[in-house]
Amino acid sequence: MPKKLTSDEAVPTLLHERLILWGQSIRAQRLSQRITSPELARRMNVSRATLQRLERGDPGASATGYLRAFFVLGILDDLAPPPSATLWTDPGVRRVVHRRGTADDDDF
């Protein structure tokens, strides 16, 4: 069994709660769509153990695993919508570059 990379204590509570909700959503959707866990694992191209970790909301499971489950179950846009364009486009603001040796240099 692989070593667990992330302990539950190392993950902020809000994130851990979100992962648990994601896991519950994966399981609920799998059951409502009458998909067995071996079948969903096969469709996701992961092991049953990995699917079980995802359904538990394990913080050590990969983000790709969660997203793959959402995609296969058809709930990707509901649980992980695309980010707003304002988060990834250039806002047009440029960084200010200070020149060294100017009179405003109050650092050390």
Short mmCIF file of the N, C-alpha and C atoms (twelve columns), coordinates in Angstrom:
data_MODEL
# 
_entry.id   MODEL 
# 
loop_
_atom_site.group_PDB 
_atom_site.id 
_atom_site.type_symbol 
_atom_site.label_atom_id 
_atom_site.label_alt_id 
_atom_site.label_comp_id 
_atom_site.label_asym_id 
_atom_site.label_seq_id 
_atom_site.Cartn_x 
_atom_site.Cartn_y 
_atom_site.Cartn_z 
_atom_site.pdbx_PDB_model_num 
ATOM 1   N N  . MET A 1   0.856   -1.179 0.000   1 
ATOM 2   C CA . MET A 1   0.000   0.000  0.000   1 
ATOM 3   C C  . MET A 1   0.896   1.234  0.000   1 
ATOM 4   N N  . PRO A 2   0.581   2.216  -0.875  1 
ATOM 5   C CA . PRO A 2   1.421   3.413  -0.923  1 
ATOM 6   C C  . PRO A 2   1.321   4.221  0.357   1 
ATOM 7   N N  . LYS A 3   2.397   4.938  0.640   1 
ATOM 8   C CA . LYS A 3   2.437   5.789  1.824   1 
ATOM 9   C C  . LYS A 3   1.482   6.968  1.650   1 
ATOM 10  N N  . LYS A 4   0.715   7.272  2.693   1 
ATOM 11  C CA . LYS A 4   -0.200  8.403  2.650   1 
ATOM 12  C C  . LYS A 4   0.614   9.691  2.711   1 
ATOM 13  N N  . LEU A 5   0.430   10.543 1.725   1 
ATOM 14  C CA . LEU A 5   1.239   11.752 1.618   1 
ATOM 15  C C  . LEU A 5   0.712   12.900 2.461   1 
ATOM 16  N N  . THR A 6   -0.587  12.931 2.713   1 
ATOM 17  C CA . THR A 6   -1.176  14.057 3.414   1 
ATOM 18  C C  . THR A 6   -1.972  13.563 4.607   1 
ATOM 19  N N  . SER A 7   -1.640  14.067 5.784   1 
ATOM 20  C CA . SER A 7   -2.442  13.710 6.949   1 
ATOM 21  C C  . SER A 7   -3.651  14.622 7.005   1 
ATOM 22  N N  . ASP A 8   -4.721  14.144 7.635   1 
ATOM 23  C CA . ASP A 8   -5.940  14.941 7.740   1 
ATOM 24  C C  . ASP A 8   -5.698  16.239 8.501   1 
ATOM 25  N N  . GLU A 9   -4.774  16.227 9.463   1 
ATOM 26  C CA . GLU A 9   -4.504  17.420 10.259  1 
ATOM 27  C C  . GLU A 9   -3.802  18.509 9.448   1 
ATOM 28  N N  . ALA A 10  -3.106  18.123 8.368   1 
ATOM 29  C CA . ALA A 10  -2.357  19.087 7.577   1 
ATOM 30  C C  . ALA A 10  -3.248  19.839 6.588   1 
ATOM 31  N N  . VAL A 11  -4.497  19.426 6.466   1 
ATOM 32  C CA . VAL A 11  -5.412  20.043 5.515   1 
ATOM 33  C C  . VAL A 11  -6.363  20.967 6.275   1 
ATOM 34  N N  . PRO A 12  -6.503  22.216 5.838   1 
ATOM 35  C CA . PRO A 12  -7.443  23.121 6.516   1 
ATOM 36  C C  . PRO A 12  -8.855  22.525 6.552   1 
ATOM 37  N N  . THR A 13  -9.574  22.818 7.608   1 
ATOM 38  C CA . THR A 13  -10.909 22.255 7.821   1 
ATOM 39  C C  . THR A 13  -11.845 22.519 6.654   1 
ATOM 40  N N  . LEU A 14  -11.845 23.731 6.127   1 
ATOM 41  C CA . LEU A 14  -12.729 24.070 5.008   1 
ATOM 42  C C  . LEU A 14  -12.449 23.171 3.804   1 
ATOM 43  N N  . LEU A 15  -11.174 22.950 3.512   1 
ATOM 44  C CA . LEU A 15  -10.818 22.098 2.373   1 
ATOM 45  C C  . LEU A 15  -11.211 20.651 2.630   1 
ATOM 46  N N  . HIS A 16  -10.968 20.183 3.857   1 
ATOM 47  C CA . HIS A 16  -11.324 18.805 4.190   1 
ATOM 48  C C  . HIS A 16  -12.835 18.595 4.076   1 
ATOM 49  N N  . GLU A 17  -13.615 19.556 4.551   1 
ATOM 50  C CA . GLU A 17  -15.070 19.465 4.432   1 
ATOM 51  C C  . GLU A 17  -15.504 19.447 2.977   1 
ATOM 52  N N  . ARG A 18  -14.843 20.245 2.137   1 
ATOM 53  C CA . ARG A 18  -15.179 20.269 0.706   1 
ATOM 54  C C  . ARG A 18  -14.857 18.929 0.055   1 
ATOM 55  N N  . LEU A 19  -13.726 18.334 0.413   1 
ATOM 56  C CA . LEU A 19  -13.376 17.031 -0.142  1 
ATOM 57  C C  . LEU A 19  -14.376 15.959 0.277   1 
ATOM 58  N N  . ILE A 20  -14.827 16.029 1.516   1 
ATOM 59  C CA . ILE A 20  -15.834 15.068 1.987   1 
ATOM 60  C C  . ILE A 20  -17.131 15.241 1.189   1 
ATOM 61  N N  . LEU A 21  -17.544 16.488 0.949   1 
ATOM 62  C CA . LEU A 21  -18.743 16.737 0.141   1 
ATOM 63  C C  . LEU A 21  -18.573 16.216 -1.281  1 
ATOM 64  N N  . TRP A 22  -17.389 16.422 -1.859  1 
ATOM 65  C CA . TRP A 22  -17.116 15.904 -3.193  1 
ATOM 66  C C  . TRP A 22  -17.222 14.381 -3.205  1 
ATOM 67  N N  . GLY A 23  -16.634 13.752 -2.196  1 
ATOM 68  C CA . GLY A 23  -16.691 12.294 -2.114  1 
ATOM 69  C C  . GLY A 23  -18.119 11.792 -1.975  1 
ATOM 70  N N  . GLN A 24  -18.908 12.448 -1.136  1 
ATOM 71  C CA . GLN A 24  -20.311 12.069 -0.969  1 
ATOM 72  C C  . GLN A 24  -21.080 12.263 -2.272  1 
ATOM 73  N N  . SER A 25  -20.741 13.305 -3.014  1 
ATOM 74  C CA . SER A 25  -21.396 13.559 -4.300  1 
ATOM 75  C C  . SER A 25  -21.051 12.477 -5.310  1 
ATOM 76  N N  . ILE A 26  -19.794 12.069 -5.336  1 
ATOM 77  C CA . ILE A 26  -19.375 11.007 -6.260  1 
ATOM 78  C C  . ILE A 26  -20.148 9.730  -5.957  1 
ATOM 79  N N  . ARG A 27  -20.194 9.362  -4.679  1 
ATOM 80  C CA . ARG A 27  -20.902 8.140  -4.299  1 
ATOM 81  C C  . ARG A 27  -22.399 8.238  -4.597  1 
ATOM 82  N N  . ALA A 28  -23.018 9.360  -4.251  1 
ATOM 83  C CA . ALA A 28  -24.459 9.530  -4.483  1 
ATOM 84  C C  . ALA A 28  -24.787 9.454  -5.974  1 
ATOM 85  N N  . GLN A 29  -23.977 10.112 -6.797  1 
ATOM 86  C CA . GLN A 29  -24.217 10.078 -8.238  1 
ATOM 87  C C  . GLN A 29  -23.995 8.679  -8.804  1 
ATOM 88  N N  . ARG A 30  -22.957 8.003  -8.329  1 
ATOM 89  C CA . ARG A 30  -22.691 6.634  -8.786  1 
ATOM 90  C C  . ARG A 30  -23.883 5.747  -8.488  1 
ATOM 91  N N  . LEU A 31  -24.411 5.841  -7.267  1 
ATOM 92  C CA . LEU A 31  -25.549 5.004  -6.882  1 
ATOM 93  C C  . LEU A 31  -26.823 5.404  -7.630  1 
ATOM 94  N N  . SER A 32  -27.057 6.708  -7.798  1 
ATOM 95  C CA . SER A 32  -28.270 7.147  -8.497  1 
ATOM 96  C C  . SER A 32  -28.243 6.758  -9.976  1 
ATOM 97  N N  . GLN A 33  -27.050 6.657  -10.551 1 
ATOM 98  C CA . GLN A 33  -26.912 6.246  -11.945 1 
ATOM 99  C C  . GLN A 33  -26.769 4.723  -12.077 1 
ATOM 100 N N  . ARG A 34  -26.873 4.031  -10.927 1 
ATOM 101 C CA . ARG A 34  -26.796 2.566  -10.876 1 
ATOM 102 C C  . ARG A 34  -25.508 2.040  -11.508 1 
ATOM 103 N N  . ILE A 35  -24.402 2.674  -11.126 1 
ATOM 104 C CA . ILE A 35  -23.076 2.257  -11.592 1 
ATOM 105 C C  . ILE A 35  -22.379 1.597  -10.413 1 
ATOM 106 N N  . THR A 36  -21.855 0.414  -10.612 1 
ATOM 107 C CA . THR A 36  -21.135 -0.262 -9.541  1 
ATOM 108 C C  . THR A 36  -19.767 0.388  -9.375  1 
ATOM 109 N N  . SER A 37  -19.181 0.214  -8.212  1 
ATOM 110 C CA . SER A 37  -17.857 0.811  -7.992  1 
ATOM 111 C C  . SER A 37  -16.804 0.198  -8.926  1 
ATOM 112 N N  . PRO A 38  -16.819 -1.130 -9.194  1 
ATOM 113 C CA . PRO A 38  -15.828 -1.630 -10.163 1 
ATOM 114 C C  . PRO A 38  -16.018 -1.022 -11.559 1 
ATOM 115 N N  . GLU A 39  -17.268 -0.807 -11.953 1 
ATOM 116 C CA . GLU A 39  -17.539 -0.231 -13.275 1 
ATOM 117 C C  . GLU A 39  -17.078 1.221  -13.346 1 
ATOM 118 N N  . LEU A 40  -17.366 2.017  -12.320 1 
ATOM 119 C CA . LEU A 40  -16.918 3.412  -12.322 1 
ATOM 120 C C  . LEU A 40  -15.402 3.481  -12.293 1 
ATOM 121 N N  . ALA A 41  -14.774 2.642  -11.492 1 
ATOM 122 C CA . ALA A 41  -13.306 2.622  -11.452 1 
ATOM 123 C C  . ALA A 41  -12.739 2.293  -12.827 1 
ATOM 124 N N  . ARG A 42  -13.365 1.341  -13.530 1 
ATOM 125 C CA . ARG A 42  -12.901 0.985  -14.872 1 
ATOM 126 C C  . ARG A 42  -13.051 2.169  -15.824 1 
ATOM 127 N N  . ARG A 43  -14.203 2.840  -15.775 1 
ATOM 128 C CA . ARG A 43  -14.436 3.995  -16.652 1 
ATOM 129 C C  . ARG A 43  -13.463 5.132  -16.365 1 
ATOM 130 N N  . MET A 44  -13.072 5.273  -15.096 1 
ATOM 131 C CA . MET A 44  -12.140 6.330  -14.704 1 
ATOM 132 C C  . MET A 44  -10.688 5.935  -14.932 1 
ATOM 133 N N  . ASN A 45  -10.472 4.639  -15.180 1 
ATOM 134 C CA . ASN A 45  -9.115  4.092  -15.345 1 
ATOM 135 C C  . ASN A 45  -8.302  4.240  -14.058 1 
ATOM 136 N N  . VAL A 46  -8.962  3.914  -12.924 1 
ATOM 137 C CA . VAL A 46  -8.295  3.914  -11.620 1 
ATOM 138 C C  . VAL A 46  -8.638  2.604  -10.917 1 
ATOM 139 N N  . SER A 47  -7.957  2.319  -9.835  1 
ATOM 140 C CA . SER A 47  -8.256  1.118  -9.060  1 
ATOM 141 C C  . SER A 47  -9.495  1.343  -8.195  1 
ATOM 142 N N  . ARG A 48  -10.088 0.253  -7.733  1 
ATOM 143 C CA . ARG A 48  -11.236 0.367  -6.832  1 
ATOM 144 C C  . ARG A 48  -10.811 1.047  -5.529  1 
ATOM 145 N N  . ALA A 49  -9.577  0.775  -5.094  1 
ATOM 146 C CA . ALA A 49  -9.085  1.403  -3.861  1 
ATOM 147 C C  . ALA A 49  -9.021  2.921  -4.015  1 
ATOM 148 N N  . THR A 50  -8.593  3.391  -5.176  1 
ATOM 149 C CA . THR A 50  -8.544  4.837  -5.421  1 
ATOM 150 C C  . THR A 50  -9.942  5.419  -5.423  1 
ATOM 151 N N  . LEU A 51  -10.889 4.733  -6.045  1 
ATOM 152 C CA . LEU A 51  -12.270 5.213  -6.046  1 
ATOM 153 C C  . LEU A 51  -12.818 5.269  -4.625  1 
ATOM 154 N N  . GLN A 52  -12.504 4.279  -3.817  1 
ATOM 155 C CA . GLN A 52  -12.959 4.287  -2.427  1 
ATOM 156 C C  . GLN A 52  -12.384 5.482  -1.669  1 
ATOM 157 N N  . ARG A 53  -11.107 5.799  -1.923  1 
ATOM 158 C CA . ARG A 53  -10.483 6.965  -1.284  1 
ATOM 159 C C  . ARG A 53  -11.190 8.253  -1.714  1 
ATOM 160 N N  . LEU A 54  -11.529 8.349  -3.001  1 
ATOM 161 C CA . LEU A 54  -12.228 9.527  -3.496  1 
ATOM 162 C C  . LEU A 54  -13.601 9.660  -2.843  1 
ATOM 163 N N  . GLU A 55  -14.318 8.548  -2.730  1 
ATOM 164 C CA . GLU A 55  -15.653 8.591  -2.135  1 
ATOM 165 C C  . GLU A 55  -15.609 8.920  -0.647  1 
ATOM 166 N N  . ARG A 56  -14.474 8.653  0.005   1 
ATOM 167 C CA . ARG A 56  -14.325 9.029  1.420   1 
ATOM 168 C C  . ARG A 56  -13.902 10.487 1.572   1 
ATOM 169 N N  . GLY A 57  -13.472 11.123 0.486   1 
ATOM 170 C CA . GLY A 57  -12.984 12.502 0.568   1 
ATOM 171 C C  . GLY A 57  -11.567 12.571 1.091   1 
ATOM 172 N N  . ASP A 58  -10.784 11.554 0.798   1 
ATOM 173 C CA . ASP A 58  -9.402  11.480 1.272   1 
ATOM 174 C C  . ASP A 58  -8.572  12.620 0.691   1 
ATOM 175 N N  . PRO A 59  -7.938  13.460 1.539   1 
ATOM 176 C CA . PRO A 59  -7.133  14.569 1.031   1 
ATOM 177 C C  . PRO A 59  -5.868  14.113 0.302   1 
ATOM 178 N N  . GLY A 60  -5.474  12.864 0.476   1 
ATOM 179 C CA . GLY A 60  -4.291  12.357 -0.219  1 
ATOM 180 C C  . GLY A 60  -4.572  11.911 -1.633  1 
ATOM 181 N N  . ALA A 61  -5.852  11.823 -2.009  1 
ATOM 182 C CA . ALA A 61  -6.207  11.454 -3.378  1 
ATOM 183 C C  . ALA A 61  -5.927  12.640 -4.301  1 
ATOM 184 N N  . SER A 62  -5.639  12.344 -5.555  1 
ATOM 185 C CA . SER A 62  -5.256  13.426 -6.473  1 
ATOM 186 C C  . SER A 62  -6.456  14.249 -6.917  1 
ATOM 187 N N  . ALA A 63  -6.198  15.499 -7.215  1 
ATOM 188 C CA . ALA A 63  -7.245  16.376 -7.743  1 
ATOM 189 C C  . ALA A 63  -7.745  15.838 -9.077  1 
ATOM 190 N N  . THR A 64  -6.843  15.254 -9.864  1 
ATOM 191 C CA . THR A 64  -7.238  14.674 -11.140 1 
ATOM 192 C C  . THR A 64  -8.241  13.551 -10.938 1 
ATOM 193 N N  . GLY A 65  -8.078  12.787 -9.883  1 
ATOM 194 C CA . GLY A 65  -9.023  11.711 -9.593  1 
ATOM 195 C C  . GLY A 65  -10.417 12.246 -9.340  1 
ATOM 196 N N  . TYR A 66  -10.524 13.285 -8.521  1 
ATOM 197 C CA . TYR A 66  -11.828 13.892 -8.261  1 
ATOM 198 C C  . TYR A 66  -12.428 14.436 -9.551  1 
ATOM 199 N N  . LEU A 67  -11.634 15.179 -10.320 1 
ATOM 200 C CA . LEU A 67  -12.135 15.772 -11.559 1 
ATOM 201 C C  . LEU A 67  -12.529 14.702 -12.567 1 
ATOM 202 N N  . ARG A 68  -11.762 13.628 -12.639 1 
ATOM 203 C CA . ARG A 68  -12.086 12.535 -13.554 1 
ATOM 204 C C  . ARG A 68  -13.425 11.905 -13.172 1 
ATOM 205 N N  . ALA A 69  -13.659 11.706 -11.869 1 
ATOM 206 C CA . ALA A 69  -14.932 11.148 -11.415 1 
ATOM 207 C C  . ALA A 69  -16.073 12.082 -11.782 1 
ATOM 208 N N  . PHE A 70  -15.907 13.383 -11.559 1 
ATOM 209 C CA . PHE A 70  -16.944 14.351 -11.912 1 
ATOM 210 C C  . PHE A 70  -17.263 14.280 -13.401 1 
ATOM 211 N N  . PHE A 71  -16.214 14.197 -14.208 1 
ATOM 212 C CA . PHE A 71  -16.379 14.155 -15.664 1 
ATOM 213 C C  . PHE A 71  -17.133 12.904 -16.099 1 
ATOM 214 N N  . VAL A 72  -16.701 11.757 -15.609 1 
ATOM 215 C CA . VAL A 72  -17.321 10.490 -15.993 1 
ATOM 216 C C  . VAL A 72  -18.784 10.448 -15.554 1 
ATOM 217 N N  . LEU A 73  -19.076 11.015 -14.392 1 
ATOM 218 C CA . LEU A 73  -20.447 11.015 -13.884 1 
ATOM 219 C C  . LEU A 73  -21.313 12.140 -14.464 1 
ATOM 220 N N  . GLY A 74  -20.692 13.040 -15.232 1 
ATOM 221 C CA . GLY A 74  -21.435 14.132 -15.856 1 
ATOM 222 C C  . GLY A 74  -21.767 15.280 -14.921 1 
ATOM 223 N N  . ILE A 75  -20.968 15.446 -13.860 1 
ATOM 224 C CA . ILE A 75  -21.244 16.510 -12.883 1 
ATOM 225 C C  . ILE A 75  -20.079 17.495 -12.757 1 
ATOM 226 N N  . LEU A 76  -19.188 17.480 -13.732 1 
ATOM 227 C CA . LEU A 76  -17.994 18.331 -13.659 1 
ATOM 228 C C  . LEU A 76  -18.353 19.810 -13.528 1 
ATOM 229 N N  . ASP A 77  -19.244 20.302 -14.377 1 
ATOM 230 C CA . ASP A 77  -19.580 21.731 -14.335 1 
ATOM 231 C C  . ASP A 77  -20.342 22.124 -13.082 1 
ATOM 232 N N  . ASP A 78  -21.003 21.160 -12.442 1 
ATOM 233 C CA . ASP A 78  -21.717 21.455 -11.204 1 
ATOM 234 C C  . ASP A 78  -20.777 21.558 -10.010 1 
ATOM 235 N N  . LEU A 79  -19.792 20.654 -9.930  1 
ATOM 236 C CA . LEU A 79  -18.921 20.607 -8.754  1 
ATOM 237 C C  . LEU A 79  -17.593 21.335 -8.939  1 
ATOM 238 N N  . ALA A 80  -17.167 21.533 -10.165 1 
ATOM 239 C CA . ALA A 80  -15.909 22.245 -10.409 1 
ATOM 240 C C  . ALA A 80  -16.069 23.112 -11.655 1 
ATOM 241 N N  . PRO A 81  -16.854 24.189 -11.543 1 
ATOM 242 C CA . PRO A 81  -17.076 25.040 -12.715 1 
ATOM 243 C C  . PRO A 81  -15.788 25.733 -13.133 1 
ATOM 244 N N  . PRO A 82  -15.697 26.123 -14.402 1 
ATOM 245 C CA . PRO A 82  -14.502 26.841 -14.855 1 
ATOM 246 C C  . PRO A 82  -14.355 28.153 -14.082 1 
ATOM 247 N N  . PRO A 83  -13.114 28.572 -13.832 1 
ATOM 248 C CA . PRO A 83  -12.914 29.832 -13.111 1 
ATOM 249 C C  . PRO A 83  -13.337 31.029 -13.959 1 
ATOM 250 N N  . SER A 84  -13.711 32.075 -13.284 1 
ATOM 251 C CA . SER A 84  -14.068 33.323 -13.957 1 
ATOM 252 C C  . SER A 84  -12.869 33.839 -14.749 1 
ATOM 253 N N  . ALA A 85  -13.136 34.422 -15.885 1 
ATOM 254 C CA . ALA A 85  -12.060 34.935 -16.737 1 
ATOM 255 C C  . ALA A 85  -11.211 35.975 -16.019 1 
ATOM 256 N N  . THR A 86  -11.777 36.661 -15.038 1 
ATOM 257 C CA . THR A 86  -11.006 37.677 -14.320 1 
ATOM 258 C C  . THR A 86  -9.876  37.057 -13.495 1 
ATOM 259 N N  . LEU A 87  -9.969  35.763 -13.214 1 
ATOM 260 C CA . LEU A 87  -8.920  35.106 -12.426 1 
ATOM 261 C C  . LEU A 87  -7.709  34.698 -13.261 1 
ATOM 262 N N  . TRP A 88  -7.900  34.517 -14.552 1 
ATOM 263 C CA . TRP A 88  -6.778  34.026 -15.350 1 
ATOM 264 C C  . TRP A 88  -6.390  34.908 -16.527 1 
ATOM 265 N N  . THR A 89  -7.077  36.017 -16.731 1 
ATOM 266 C CA . THR A 89  -6.685  36.927 -17.804 1 
ATOM 267 C C  . THR A 89  -5.850  38.067 -17.243 1 
ATOM 268 N N  . ASP A 90  -5.084  38.692 -18.105 1 
ATOM 269 C CA . ASP A 90  -4.230  39.802 -17.709 1 
ATOM 270 C C  . ASP A 90  -5.104  41.019 -17.397 1 
ATOM 271 N N  . PRO A 91  -5.034  41.513 -16.161 1 
ATOM 272 C CA . PRO A 91  -5.890  42.648 -15.807 1 
ATOM 273 C C  . PRO A 91  -5.421  43.975 -16.392 1 
ATOM 274 N N  . GLY A 92  -4.279  43.992 -17.060 1 
ATOM 275 C CA . GLY A 92  -3.776  45.228 -17.623 1 
ATOM 276 C C  . GLY A 92  -2.956  46.038 -16.641 1 
ATOM 277 N N  . VAL A 93  -2.805  45.562 -15.435 1 
ATOM 278 C CA . VAL A 93  -2.025  46.263 -14.423 1 
ATOM 279 C C  . VAL A 93  -0.572  45.786 -14.534 1 
ATOM 280 N N  . ARG A 94  0.309   46.713 -14.546 1 
ATOM 281 C CA . ARG A 94  1.733   46.379 -14.654 1 
ATOM 282 C C  . ARG A 94  2.416   46.582 -13.316 1 
ATOM 283 N N  . ARG A 95  3.398   45.778 -13.049 1 
ATOM 284 C CA . ARG A 95  4.167   45.925 -11.820 1 
ATOM 285 C C  . ARG A 95  5.044   47.160 -11.896 1 
ATOM 286 N N  . VAL A 96  5.243   47.800 -10.781 1 
ATOM 287 C CA . VAL A 96  6.113   48.956 -10.700 1 
ATOM 288 C C  . VAL A 96  7.523   48.459 -10.424 1 
ATOM 289 N N  . VAL A 97  8.459   48.908 -11.219 1 
ATOM 290 C CA . VAL A 97  9.845   48.517 -11.037 1 
ATOM 291 C C  . VAL A 97  10.597  49.706 -10.450 1 
ATOM 292 N N  . HIS A 98  11.161  49.519 -9.267  1 
ATOM 293 C CA . HIS A 98  11.926  50.581 -8.629  1 
ATOM 294 C C  . HIS A 98  13.375  50.478 -9.073  1 
ATOM 295 N N  . ARG A 99  13.961  51.625 -9.346  1 
ATOM 296 C CA . ARG A 99  15.363  51.634 -9.734  1 
ATOM 297 C C  . ARG A 99  16.216  51.706 -8.481  1 
ATOM 298 N N  . ARG A 100 17.287  51.022 -8.500  1 
ATOM 299 C CA . ARG A 100 18.192  51.019 -7.348  1 
ATOM 300 C C  . ARG A 100 18.957  52.342 -7.270  1 
ATOM 301 N N  . GLY A 101 19.224  52.716 -6.037  1 
ATOM 302 C CA . GLY A 101 20.048  53.903 -5.820  1 
ATOM 303 C C  . GLY A 101 19.300  55.217 -5.935  1 
ATOM 304 N N  . THR A 102 18.000  55.174 -5.929  1 
ATOM 305 C CA . THR A 102 17.261  56.439 -5.990  1 
ATOM 306 C C  . THR A 102 17.092  56.989 -4.580  1 
ATOM 307 N N  . ALA A 103 16.652  58.189 -4.460  1 
ATOM 308 C CA . ALA A 103 16.513  58.859 -3.165  1 
ATOM 309 C C  . ALA A 103 15.401  58.230 -2.328  1 
ATOM 310 N N  . ASP A 104 14.467  57.529 -2.967  1 
ATOM 311 C CA . ASP A 104 13.359  56.914 -2.247  1 
ATOM 312 C C  . ASP A 104 13.731  55.579 -1.623  1 
ATOM 313 N N  . ASP A 105 14.985  55.187 -1.747  1 
ATOM 314 C CA . ASP A 105 15.417  53.888 -1.250  1 
ATOM 315 C C  . ASP A 105 15.605  53.945 0.262   1 
ATOM 316 N N  . ASP A 106 14.553  53.632 1.039   1 
ATOM 317 C CA . ASP A 106 14.619  53.668 2.490   1 
ATOM 318 C C  . ASP A 106 14.969  52.330 3.107   1 
ATOM 319 N N  . ASP A 107 15.157  51.326 2.306   1 
ATOM 320 C CA . ASP A 107 15.508  50.012 2.840   1 
ATOM 321 C C  . ASP A 107 16.933  50.063 3.364   1 
ATOM 322 N N  . PHE A 108 17.215  49.339 4.329   1 
ATOM 323 C CA . PHE A 108 18.538  49.164 4.963   1 
ATOM 324 C C  . PHE A 108 19.577  50.038 4.406   1 
# 
